[in-house]
């Protein structure tokens, strides 16, 4: 479904029982055999303004569920359920719930069950608010990935009241390294507040070497005014006793703050790994970060 340069559209179910089925299983199977196989986004918004998507159940997206980009503004997603579950051992890869690369976007009262980012704040995301969201099986609420081949900016992001279940990370930032050909990322004014962690591998993560398989070139990305507050719950056993891994860009700026961080590993410990953090973090770092 494509909405290109549309102003004033509403996509909704009057009864709240409407279903949009992307019939993604054949796409997942083909992609598992051939990773170059192109798959469509279920609902793609580019340009336009004053668009509302509400009160619907979306399932089996071939690829990303919802993408908004291309200078779109004032887009609202609310009262939605998104579901892409493993089918006969075939993983529905890249089924991001929301890829947001636009301005003045709100996401509220949403549940997502998928196999990639629950919400990804993509390049040019600006003034994005996410409230009352539950994500299961995802890669988390993620800024990025950024700076793969261009200079990217994400700013003015506010997340409040999120429950994160069985995720690779609950919250985080993903940046490519400083290898020639990669760009420079700017991330500023991002808040993760009132996040409940249930069996996620990390409660919080910053990756400055995203996509690197061996060596990681130093980068000069800028991360400023990023806040984690009221983070509670229990992580998985995967990295116990570590609950957060904050690997900031070694040649850049990393002005981040943590408060009321009570998430713990199953052992009861709550180690936080940190590298290249500027100033006072707000929690004690127990070792160097990586990734």
PDB file of C-alpha atoms in Angstrom:
ATOM      1  CA  UNK A   1       0.000   0.000   0.000  1.00  0.00           C
ATOM      2  CA  UNK A   2       1.593   3.271  -1.154  1.00  0.00           C
ATOM      3  CA  UNK A   3       0.611   6.785  -0.079  1.00  0.00           C
ATOM      4  CA  UNK A   4       2.709   9.256  -2.075  1.00  0.00           C
ATOM      5  CA  UNK A   5       2.287  12.985  -1.408  1.00  0.00           C
ATOM      6  CA  UNK A   6      -1.203  12.508  -0.006  1.00  0.00           C
ATOM      7  CA  UNK A   7      -2.638  15.159   2.311  1.00  0.00           C
ATOM      8  CA  UNK A   8      -5.434  14.460   4.765  1.00  0.00           C
ATOM      9  CA  UNK A   9      -5.835  10.669   4.546  1.00  0.00           C
ATOM     10  CA  UNK A  10      -7.354   8.363   7.179  1.00  0.00           C
ATOM     11  CA  UNK A  11      -6.856   4.590   7.064  1.00  0.00           C
ATOM     12  CA  UNK A  12      -8.878   2.899   9.764  1.00  0.00           C
ATOM     13  CA  UNK A  13     -11.387   0.275  10.786  1.00  0.00           C
ATOM     14  CA  UNK A  14     -14.670   1.691  12.046  1.00  0.00           C
ATOM     15  CA  UNK A  15     -15.273  -1.395  14.182  1.00  0.00           C
ATOM     16  CA  UNK A  16     -11.659  -1.908  15.243  1.00  0.00           C
ATOM     17  CA  UNK A  17     -11.770  -5.461  13.869  1.00  0.00           C
ATOM     18  CA  UNK A  18     -10.295  -4.769  10.437  1.00  0.00           C
ATOM     19  CA  UNK A  19      -7.356  -6.930   9.291  1.00  0.00           C
ATOM     20  CA  UNK A  20      -4.653  -6.185   6.716  1.00  0.00           C
ATOM     21  CA  UNK A  21      -2.841  -9.412   5.786  1.00  0.00           C
ATOM     22  CA  UNK A  22       0.424  -8.956   3.900  1.00  0.00           C
ATOM     23  CA  UNK A  23       0.610 -12.669   3.016  1.00  0.00           C
ATOM     24  CA  UNK A  24       4.296 -12.528   3.807  1.00  0.00           C
ATOM     25  CA  UNK A  25       5.098 -16.228   4.187  1.00  0.00           C
ATOM     26  CA  UNK A  26       6.091 -16.860   0.518  1.00  0.00           C
ATOM     27  CA  UNK A  27       8.330 -13.780   0.677  1.00  0.00           C
ATOM     28  CA  UNK A  28      10.002 -14.994   3.888  1.00  0.00           C
ATOM     29  CA  UNK A  29      10.642 -18.414   2.360  1.00  0.00           C
ATOM     30  CA  UNK A  30      12.142 -16.943  -0.819  1.00  0.00           C
ATOM     31  CA  UNK A  31      14.283 -14.477   1.137  1.00  0.00           C
ATOM     32  CA  UNK A  32      15.622 -17.303   3.303  1.00  0.00           C
ATOM     33  CA  UNK A  33      16.911 -18.948   0.117  1.00  0.00           C
ATOM     34  CA  UNK A  34      18.033 -15.742  -1.632  1.00  0.00           C
ATOM     35  CA  UNK A  35      18.878 -12.705   0.496  1.00  0.00           C
ATOM     36  CA  UNK A  36      18.855 -10.446  -2.597  1.00  0.00           C
ATOM     37  CA  UNK A  37      15.150 -11.106  -3.107  1.00  0.00           C
ATOM     38  CA  UNK A  38      13.261  -7.788  -2.908  1.00  0.00           C
ATOM     39  CA  UNK A  39      10.178  -7.648  -0.706  1.00  0.00           C
ATOM     40  CA  UNK A  40       7.636  -4.818  -0.449  1.00  0.00           C
ATOM     41  CA  UNK A  41       6.839  -2.711   2.588  1.00  0.00           C
ATOM     42  CA  UNK A  42       3.263  -3.298   3.720  1.00  0.00           C
ATOM     43  CA  UNK A  43       2.290   0.392   4.139  1.00  0.00           C
ATOM     44  CA  UNK A  44       4.675   2.990   2.700  1.00  0.00           C
ATOM     45  CA  UNK A  45       4.083   6.712   3.206  1.00  0.00           C
ATOM     46  CA  UNK A  46       6.300   9.163   1.344  1.00  0.00           C
ATOM     47  CA  UNK A  47       5.622  12.888   1.394  1.00  0.00           C
ATOM     48  CA  UNK A  48       2.243  14.306   2.299  1.00  0.00           C
ATOM     49  CA  UNK A  49       0.833  15.380   5.637  1.00  0.00           C
ATOM     50  CA  UNK A  50      -2.012  14.913   8.101  1.00  0.00           C
ATOM     51  CA  UNK A  51      -2.276  11.146   7.713  1.00  0.00           C
ATOM     52  CA  UNK A  52      -3.846   8.859  10.319  1.00  0.00           C
ATOM     53  CA  UNK A  53      -3.586   5.054  10.481  1.00  0.00           C
ATOM     54  CA  UNK A  54      -5.693   3.638  13.314  1.00  0.00           C
ATOM     55  CA  UNK A  55      -7.664   0.753  14.813  1.00  0.00           C
ATOM     56  CA  UNK A  56      -6.315  -2.003  12.566  1.00  0.00           C
ATOM     57  CA  UNK A  57      -4.598  -5.368  12.830  1.00  0.00           C
ATOM     58  CA  UNK A  58      -1.674  -5.826  10.422  1.00  0.00           C
ATOM     59  CA  UNK A  59      -0.136  -9.263  10.022  1.00  0.00           C
ATOM     60  CA  UNK A  60       2.430 -11.156   7.960  1.00  0.00           C
ATOM     61  CA  UNK A  61       4.239  -8.204   6.407  1.00  0.00           C
ATOM     62  CA  UNK A  62       6.582  -9.353   3.606  1.00  0.00           C
ATOM     63  CA  UNK A  63       9.189  -6.880   4.856  1.00  0.00           C
ATOM     64  CA  UNK A  64       8.706  -3.710   6.964  1.00  0.00           C
ATOM     65  CA  UNK A  65       5.169  -3.125   8.269  1.00  0.00           C
ATOM     66  CA  UNK A  66       5.052   0.690   8.206  1.00  0.00           C
ATOM     67  CA  UNK A  67       7.512   3.156   6.695  1.00  0.00           C
ATOM     68  CA  UNK A  68       7.159   6.929   6.641  1.00  0.00           C
ATOM     69  CA  UNK A  69       9.713   9.075   4.843  1.00  0.00           C
ATOM     70  CA  UNK A  70      10.203  11.522   1.965  1.00  0.00           C
ATOM     71  CA  UNK A  71       9.424  14.703   3.874  1.00  0.00           C
ATOM     72  CA  UNK A  72       6.096  13.505   5.258  1.00  0.00           C
ATOM     73  CA  UNK A  73       4.794  15.441   8.267  1.00  0.00           C
ATOM     74  CA  UNK A  74       2.062  15.084  10.865  1.00  0.00           C
ATOM     75  CA  UNK A  75       1.498  11.341  10.663  1.00  0.00           C
ATOM     76  CA  UNK A  76      -0.348   9.450  13.408  1.00  0.00           C
ATOM     77  CA  UNK A  77      -0.346   5.707  14.082  1.00  0.00           C
ATOM     78  CA  UNK A  78      -2.622   4.605  16.936  1.00  0.00           C
ATOM     79  CA  UNK A  79      -4.574   1.634  18.175  1.00  0.00           C
ATOM     80  CA  UNK A  80      -2.672  -0.856  16.013  1.00  0.00           C
ATOM     81  CA  UNK A  81      -1.605  -4.496  16.347  1.00  0.00           C
ATOM     82  CA  UNK A  82       1.272  -5.812  14.240  1.00  0.00           C
ATOM     83  CA  UNK A  83       2.166  -9.490  14.084  1.00  0.00           C
ATOM     84  CA  UNK A  84       4.767 -11.479  12.130  1.00  0.00           C
ATOM     85  CA  UNK A  85       5.548 -14.840  13.705  1.00  0.00           C
ATOM     86  CA  UNK A  86       7.951 -17.590  12.713  1.00  0.00           C
ATOM     87  CA  UNK A  87       6.312 -19.920  10.183  1.00  0.00           C
ATOM     88  CA  UNK A  88       7.516 -23.531  10.000  1.00  0.00           C
ATOM     89  CA  UNK A  89      10.999 -22.472  11.186  1.00  0.00           C
ATOM     90  CA  UNK A  90      11.151 -19.648   8.598  1.00  0.00           C
ATOM     91  CA  UNK A  91      12.010 -16.371  10.321  1.00  0.00           C
ATOM     92  CA  UNK A  92      10.186 -13.250   9.062  1.00  0.00           C
ATOM     93  CA  UNK A  93      13.352 -11.167   8.800  1.00  0.00           C
ATOM     94  CA  UNK A  94      13.415  -7.375   8.466  1.00  0.00           C
ATOM     95  CA  UNK A  95       9.807  -7.040   9.594  1.00  0.00           C
ATOM     96  CA  UNK A  96      10.372  -3.722  11.368  1.00  0.00           C
ATOM     97  CA  UNK A  97       7.204  -2.463  12.977  1.00  0.00           C
ATOM     98  CA  UNK A  98       7.768   1.194  12.128  1.00  0.00           C
ATOM     99  CA  UNK A  99      10.594   2.802  10.150  1.00  0.00           C
ATOM    100  CA  UNK A 100      10.301   6.518  10.810  1.00  0.00           C
ATOM    101  CA  UNK A 101      12.289   8.993   8.725  1.00  0.00           C
ATOM    102  CA  UNK A 102       9.888  11.930   8.859  1.00  0.00           C
ATOM    103  CA  UNK A 103       8.814  14.833  11.095  1.00  0.00           C
ATOM    104  CA  UNK A 104       6.015  15.174  13.640  1.00  0.00           C
ATOM    105  CA  UNK A 105       5.099  11.512  13.823  1.00  0.00           C
ATOM    106  CA  UNK A 106       3.249   9.960  16.761  1.00  0.00           C
ATOM    107  CA  UNK A 107       2.836   6.273  17.565  1.00  0.00           C
ATOM    108  CA  UNK A 108       0.556   5.311  20.453  1.00  0.00           C
ATOM    109  CA  UNK A 109      -1.381   2.384  21.890  1.00  0.00           C
ATOM    110  CA  UNK A 110       0.389  -0.179  19.734  1.00  0.00           C
ATOM    111  CA  UNK A 111       1.486  -3.813  20.137  1.00  0.00           C
ATOM    112  CA  UNK A 112       4.152  -5.322  17.902  1.00  0.00           C
ATOM    113  CA  UNK A 113       5.262  -8.949  17.594  1.00  0.00           C
ATOM    114  CA  UNK A 114       8.039  -9.211  15.015  1.00  0.00           C
ATOM    115  CA  UNK A 115      11.621 -10.223  14.224  1.00  0.00           C
ATOM    116  CA  UNK A 116      13.421  -6.899  13.738  1.00  0.00           C
ATOM    117  CA  UNK A 117      13.265  -3.373  15.153  1.00  0.00           C
ATOM    118  CA  UNK A 118       9.986  -2.587  16.855  1.00  0.00           C
ATOM    119  CA  UNK A 119      10.449   1.091  16.018  1.00  0.00           C
ATOM    120  CA  UNK A 120      13.468   2.333  14.063  1.00  0.00           C
ATOM    121  CA  UNK A 121      14.186   6.057  14.079  1.00  0.00           C
ATOM    122  CA  UNK A 122      15.741   6.433  10.648  1.00  0.00           C
ATOM    123  CA  UNK A 123      17.664   9.355   9.072  1.00  0.00           C
ATOM    124  CA  UNK A 124      15.656  12.605   9.200  1.00  0.00           C
ATOM    125  CA  UNK A 125      13.410  11.434  12.031  1.00  0.00           C
ATOM    126  CA  UNK A 126      12.516  14.624  13.895  1.00  0.00           C
ATOM    127  CA  UNK A 127       9.897  15.273  16.573  1.00  0.00           C
ATOM    128  CA  UNK A 128       8.761  11.684  16.902  1.00  0.00           C
ATOM    129  CA  UNK A 129       6.752  10.570  19.939  1.00  0.00           C
ATOM    130  CA  UNK A 130       6.110   6.949  20.896  1.00  0.00           C
ATOM    131  CA  UNK A 131       3.840   6.191  23.872  1.00  0.00           C
ATOM    132  CA  UNK A 132       2.112   3.121  25.275  1.00  0.00           C
ATOM    133  CA  UNK A 133       3.809   0.480  23.147  1.00  0.00           C
ATOM    134  CA  UNK A 134       4.460  -3.214  23.762  1.00  0.00           C
ATOM    135  CA  UNK A 135       7.097  -4.971  21.664  1.00  0.00           C
ATOM    136  CA  UNK A 136       7.736  -8.729  21.659  1.00  0.00           C
ATOM    137  CA  UNK A 137      10.578 -10.600  19.965  1.00  0.00           C
ATOM    138  CA  UNK A 138      12.047  -7.491  18.374  1.00  0.00           C
ATOM    139  CA  UNK A 139      15.444  -5.838  18.102  1.00  0.00           C
ATOM    140  CA  UNK A 140      14.080  -3.022  20.220  1.00  0.00           C
ATOM    141  CA  UNK A 141      13.391   0.694  20.005  1.00  0.00           C
ATOM    142  CA  UNK A 142      16.352   1.772  17.899  1.00  0.00           C
ATOM    143  CA  UNK A 143      17.891   4.980  16.646  1.00  0.00           C
ATOM    144  CA  UNK A 144      19.403   3.915  13.340  1.00  0.00           C
ATOM    145  CA  UNK A 145      21.132   2.367  11.842  1.00  0.00           C
ATOM    146  CA  UNK A 146      22.889   5.593  10.810  1.00  0.00           C
ATOM    147  CA  UNK A 147      25.887   6.686   8.716  1.00  0.00           C
ATOM    148  CA  UNK A 148      26.162   3.623   6.504  1.00  0.00           C
ATOM    149  CA  UNK A 149      26.954   5.749   3.461  1.00  0.00           C
ATOM    150  CA  UNK A 150      25.801   9.283   4.237  1.00  0.00           C
ATOM    151  CA  UNK A 151      25.739  11.916   6.966  1.00  0.00           C
ATOM    152  CA  UNK A 152      22.583  11.278   8.961  1.00  0.00           C
ATOM    153  CA  UNK A 153      20.644  13.160  11.642  1.00  0.00           C
ATOM    154  CA  UNK A 154      18.027  11.894  14.101  1.00  0.00           C
ATOM    155  CA  UNK A 155      16.710  14.337  16.685  1.00  0.00           C
ATOM    156  CA  UNK A 156      13.889  15.170  19.080  1.00  0.00           C
ATOM    157  CA  UNK A 157      12.710  11.653  19.860  1.00  0.00           C
ATOM    158  CA  UNK A 158      10.560  10.900  22.913  1.00  0.00           C
ATOM    159  CA  UNK A 159       9.590   7.390  24.018  1.00  0.00           C
ATOM    160  CA  UNK A 160       7.421   6.859  27.114  1.00  0.00           C
ATOM    161  CA  UNK A 161       5.634   3.839  28.592  1.00  0.00           C
ATOM    162  CA  UNK A 162       7.138   0.952  26.641  1.00  0.00           C
ATOM    163  CA  UNK A 163       7.107  -2.722  27.595  1.00  0.00           C
ATOM    164  CA  UNK A 164       9.878  -4.663  25.875  1.00  0.00           C
ATOM    165  CA  UNK A 165       9.630  -8.471  25.857  1.00  0.00           C
ATOM    166  CA  UNK A 166      12.168 -11.031  24.569  1.00  0.00           C
ATOM    167  CA  UNK A 167      14.076  -8.397  22.600  1.00  0.00           C
ATOM    168  CA  UNK A 168      17.737  -8.320  21.580  1.00  0.00           C
ATOM    169  CA  UNK A 169      17.823  -4.933  23.291  1.00  0.00           C
ATOM    170  CA  UNK A 170      15.064  -2.851  24.770  1.00  0.00           C
ATOM    171  CA  UNK A 171      16.457   0.499  23.640  1.00  0.00           C
ATOM    172  CA  UNK A 172      19.487   1.645  21.704  1.00  0.00           C
ATOM    173  CA  UNK A 173      21.468   3.491  19.066  1.00  0.00           C
ATOM    174  CA  UNK A 174      23.088   1.832  16.028  1.00  0.00           C
ATOM    175  CA  UNK A 175      25.933   3.620  14.216  1.00  0.00           C
ATOM    176  CA  UNK A 176      28.304   2.412  11.523  1.00  0.00           C
ATOM    177  CA  UNK A 177      32.017   2.823  12.218  1.00  0.00           C
ATOM    178  CA  UNK A 178      34.498   5.303  10.745  1.00  0.00           C
ATOM    179  CA  UNK A 179      35.537   3.192   7.771  1.00  0.00           C
ATOM    180  CA  UNK A 180      36.078   5.162   4.551  1.00  0.00           C
ATOM    181  CA  UNK A 181      32.779   5.438   2.711  1.00  0.00           C
ATOM    182  CA  UNK A 182      30.708   5.606   5.860  1.00  0.00           C
ATOM    183  CA  UNK A 183      29.184   8.908   6.935  1.00  0.00           C
ATOM    184  CA  UNK A 184      28.920  10.856  10.172  1.00  0.00           C
ATOM    185  CA  UNK A 185      25.871  10.579  12.421  1.00  0.00           C
ATOM    186  CA  UNK A 186      24.298  13.205  14.653  1.00  0.00           C
ATOM    187  CA  UNK A 187      21.905  12.023  17.354  1.00  0.00           C
ATOM    188  CA  UNK A 188      20.464  14.614  19.698  1.00  0.00           C
ATOM    189  CA  UNK A 189      17.640  15.094  22.176  1.00  0.00           C
ATOM    190  CA  UNK A 190      16.465  11.501  22.560  1.00  0.00           C
ATOM    191  CA  UNK A 191      14.590  10.289  25.660  1.00  0.00           C
ATOM    192  CA  UNK A 192      13.696   6.745  26.697  1.00  0.00           C
ATOM    193  CA  UNK A 193      11.414   7.013  29.754  1.00  0.00           C
ATOM    194  CA  UNK A 194       9.403   4.445  31.703  1.00  0.00           C
ATOM    195  CA  UNK A 195      10.723   1.364  29.936  1.00  0.00           C
ATOM    196  CA  UNK A 196       9.886  -2.073  31.379  1.00  0.00           C
ATOM    197  CA  UNK A 197      12.348  -4.794  30.378  1.00  0.00           C
ATOM    198  CA  UNK A 198      11.215  -8.431  30.271  1.00  0.00           C
ATOM    199  CA  UNK A 199      13.831 -10.973  29.192  1.00  0.00           C
ATOM    200  CA  UNK A 200      15.653  -8.629  26.792  1.00  0.00           C
ATOM    201  CA  UNK A 201      19.368  -9.271  26.237  1.00  0.00           C
ATOM    202  CA  UNK A 202      20.234  -5.631  27.013  1.00  0.00           C
ATOM    203  CA  UNK A 203      18.136  -2.915  28.608  1.00  0.00           C
ATOM    204  CA  UNK A 204      20.182  -0.272  26.764  1.00  0.00           C
ATOM    205  CA  UNK A 205      22.824  -0.438  24.052  1.00  0.00           C
ATOM    206  CA  UNK A 206      24.923   1.951  21.959  1.00  0.00           C
ATOM    207  CA  UNK A 207      26.697   0.365  18.994  1.00  0.00           C
ATOM    208  CA  UNK A 208      29.409   2.435  17.296  1.00  0.00           C
ATOM    209  CA  UNK A 209      30.617  -0.536  15.256  1.00  0.00           C
ATOM    210  CA  UNK A 210      27.277  -1.645  13.847  1.00  0.00           C
ATOM    211  CA  UNK A 211      27.698  -3.992  10.907  1.00  0.00           C
ATOM    212  CA  UNK A 212      31.391  -4.633  11.613  1.00  0.00           C
ATOM    213  CA  UNK A 213      32.394  -8.277  11.711  1.00  0.00           C
ATOM    214  CA  UNK A 214      36.019  -7.896  12.806  1.00  0.00           C
ATOM    215  CA  UNK A 215      37.888  -4.588  13.035  1.00  0.00           C
ATOM    216  CA  UNK A 216      36.117  -1.350  13.902  1.00  0.00           C
ATOM    217  CA  UNK A 217      37.430   1.998  12.666  1.00  0.00           C
ATOM    218  CA  UNK A 218      37.207   4.911  15.097  1.00  0.00           C
ATOM    219  CA  UNK A 219      34.375   7.330  14.321  1.00  0.00           C
ATOM    220  CA  UNK A 220      33.511  10.935  15.151  1.00  0.00           C
ATOM    221  CA  UNK A 221      29.741  10.706  15.454  1.00  0.00           C
ATOM    222  CA  UNK A 222      27.948  13.139  17.770  1.00  0.00           C
ATOM    223  CA  UNK A 223      25.520  11.917  20.437  1.00  0.00           C
ATOM    224  CA  UNK A 224      24.135  14.668  22.678  1.00  0.00           C
ATOM    225  CA  UNK A 225      21.319  15.001  25.193  1.00  0.00           C
ATOM    226  CA  UNK A 226      20.295  11.350  25.199  1.00  0.00           C
ATOM    227  CA  UNK A 227      18.451  10.275  28.347  1.00  0.00           C
ATOM    228  CA  UNK A 228      17.457   6.931  29.836  1.00  0.00           C
ATOM    229  CA  UNK A 229      15.161   7.298  32.835  1.00  0.00           C
ATOM    230  CA  UNK A 230      12.975   4.937  34.844  1.00  0.00           C
ATOM    231  CA  UNK A 231      14.268   1.748  33.237  1.00  0.00           C
ATOM    232  CA  UNK A 232      13.063  -1.294  35.192  1.00  0.00           C
ATOM    233  CA  UNK A 233      12.637  -5.052  34.913  1.00  0.00           C
ATOM    234  CA  UNK A 234      14.879  -8.033  34.237  1.00  0.00           C
ATOM    235  CA  UNK A 235      17.127  -8.841  31.288  1.00  0.00           C
ATOM    236  CA  UNK A 236      17.756 -12.306  29.851  1.00  0.00           C
ATOM    237  CA  UNK A 237      20.579 -14.598  30.935  1.00  0.00           C
ATOM    238  CA  UNK A 238      22.540 -13.994  27.703  1.00  0.00           C
ATOM    239  CA  UNK A 239      24.904 -11.310  29.043  1.00  0.00           C
ATOM    240  CA  UNK A 240      24.282 -11.717  32.778  1.00  0.00           C
ATOM    241  CA  UNK A 241      25.516  -9.843  34.844  1.00  0.00           C
ATOM    242  CA  UNK A 242      25.632  -7.082  32.187  1.00  0.00           C
ATOM    243  CA  UNK A 243      22.401  -5.155  31.549  1.00  0.00           C
ATOM    244  CA  UNK A 244      23.697  -2.307  29.360  1.00  0.00           C
ATOM    245  CA  UNK A 245      26.495  -1.957  26.795  1.00  0.00           C
ATOM    246  CA  UNK A 246      27.192   1.664  25.870  1.00  0.00           C
ATOM    247  CA  UNK A 247      29.958   1.843  23.269  1.00  0.00           C
ATOM    248  CA  UNK A 248      30.208   5.504  22.282  1.00  0.00           C
ATOM    249  CA  UNK A 249      32.131   6.779  19.222  1.00  0.00           C
ATOM    250  CA  UNK A 250      35.759   7.020  20.299  1.00  0.00           C
ATOM    251  CA  UNK A 251      36.595  10.240  18.414  1.00  0.00           C
ATOM    252  CA  UNK A 252      33.204  11.892  18.701  1.00  0.00           C
ATOM    253  CA  UNK A 253      30.912  13.326  21.354  1.00  0.00           C
ATOM    254  CA  UNK A 254      28.806  11.214  23.685  1.00  0.00           C
ATOM    255  CA  UNK A 255      26.746  13.241  26.111  1.00  0.00           C
ATOM    256  CA  UNK A 256      24.340  10.692  27.617  1.00  0.00           C
ATOM    257  CA  UNK A 257      22.535  10.470  30.955  1.00  0.00           C
ATOM    258  CA  UNK A 258      21.035   7.611  32.951  1.00  0.00           C
ATOM    259  CA  UNK A 259      18.714   7.970  35.965  1.00  0.00           C
ATOM    260  CA  UNK A 260      16.411   5.675  37.944  1.00  0.00           C
ATOM    261  CA  UNK A 261      17.903   2.679  36.173  1.00  0.00           C
ATOM    262  CA  UNK A 262      16.801  -0.374  38.174  1.00  0.00           C
ATOM    263  CA  UNK A 263      16.836  -3.084  35.500  1.00  0.00           C
ATOM    264  CA  UNK A 264      18.767  -6.138  36.641  1.00  0.00           C
ATOM    265  CA  UNK A 265      20.069  -9.399  35.246  1.00  0.00           C
ATOM    266  CA  UNK A 266      18.589 -12.681  36.535  1.00  0.00           C
ATOM    267  CA  UNK A 267      21.550 -12.985  38.920  1.00  0.00           C
ATOM    268  CA  UNK A 268      20.439  -9.771  40.603  1.00  0.00           C
ATOM    269  CA  UNK A 269      23.461  -7.856  39.335  1.00  0.00           C
ATOM    270  CA  UNK A 270      23.304  -4.857  37.024  1.00  0.00           C
ATOM    271  CA  UNK A 271      26.672  -4.250  35.382  1.00  0.00           C
ATOM    272  CA  UNK A 272      26.904  -1.432  32.854  1.00  0.00           C
ATOM    273  CA  UNK A 273      29.702  -1.446  30.270  1.00  0.00           C
ATOM    274  CA  UNK A 274      30.808   1.976  28.996  1.00  0.00           C
ATOM    275  CA  UNK A 275      33.363   3.394  26.577  1.00  0.00           C
ATOM    276  CA  UNK A 276      34.104   6.992  25.519  1.00  0.00           C
ATOM    277  CA  UNK A 277      31.257   8.518  27.543  1.00  0.00           C
ATOM    278  CA  UNK A 278      31.637  12.258  28.124  1.00  0.00           C
ATOM    279  CA  UNK A 279      30.926  13.709  31.559  1.00  0.00           C
ATOM    280  CA  UNK A 280      28.861  12.057  34.260  1.00  0.00           C
ATOM    281  CA  UNK A 281      26.729   9.146  33.117  1.00  0.00           C
ATOM    282  CA  UNK A 282      24.626   8.669  36.245  1.00  0.00           C
ATOM    283  CA  UNK A 283      25.493   5.010  36.852  1.00  0.00           C
ATOM    284  CA  UNK A 284      28.774   3.290  37.632  1.00  0.00           C
ATOM    285  CA  UNK A 285      30.579   1.722  34.692  1.00  0.00           C
ATOM    286  CA  UNK A 286      31.941  -1.727  35.466  1.00  0.00           C
ATOM    287  CA  UNK A 287      34.063  -2.232  32.352  1.00  0.00           C
ATOM    288  CA  UNK A 288      34.710  -1.314  28.740  1.00  0.00           C
ATOM    289  CA  UNK A 289      31.916  -1.602  26.197  1.00  0.00           C
ATOM    290  CA  UNK A 290      32.043  -3.196  22.763  1.00  0.00           C
ATOM    291  CA  UNK A 291      30.016  -3.530  19.594  1.00  0.00           C
TER     292      UNK A 291
END
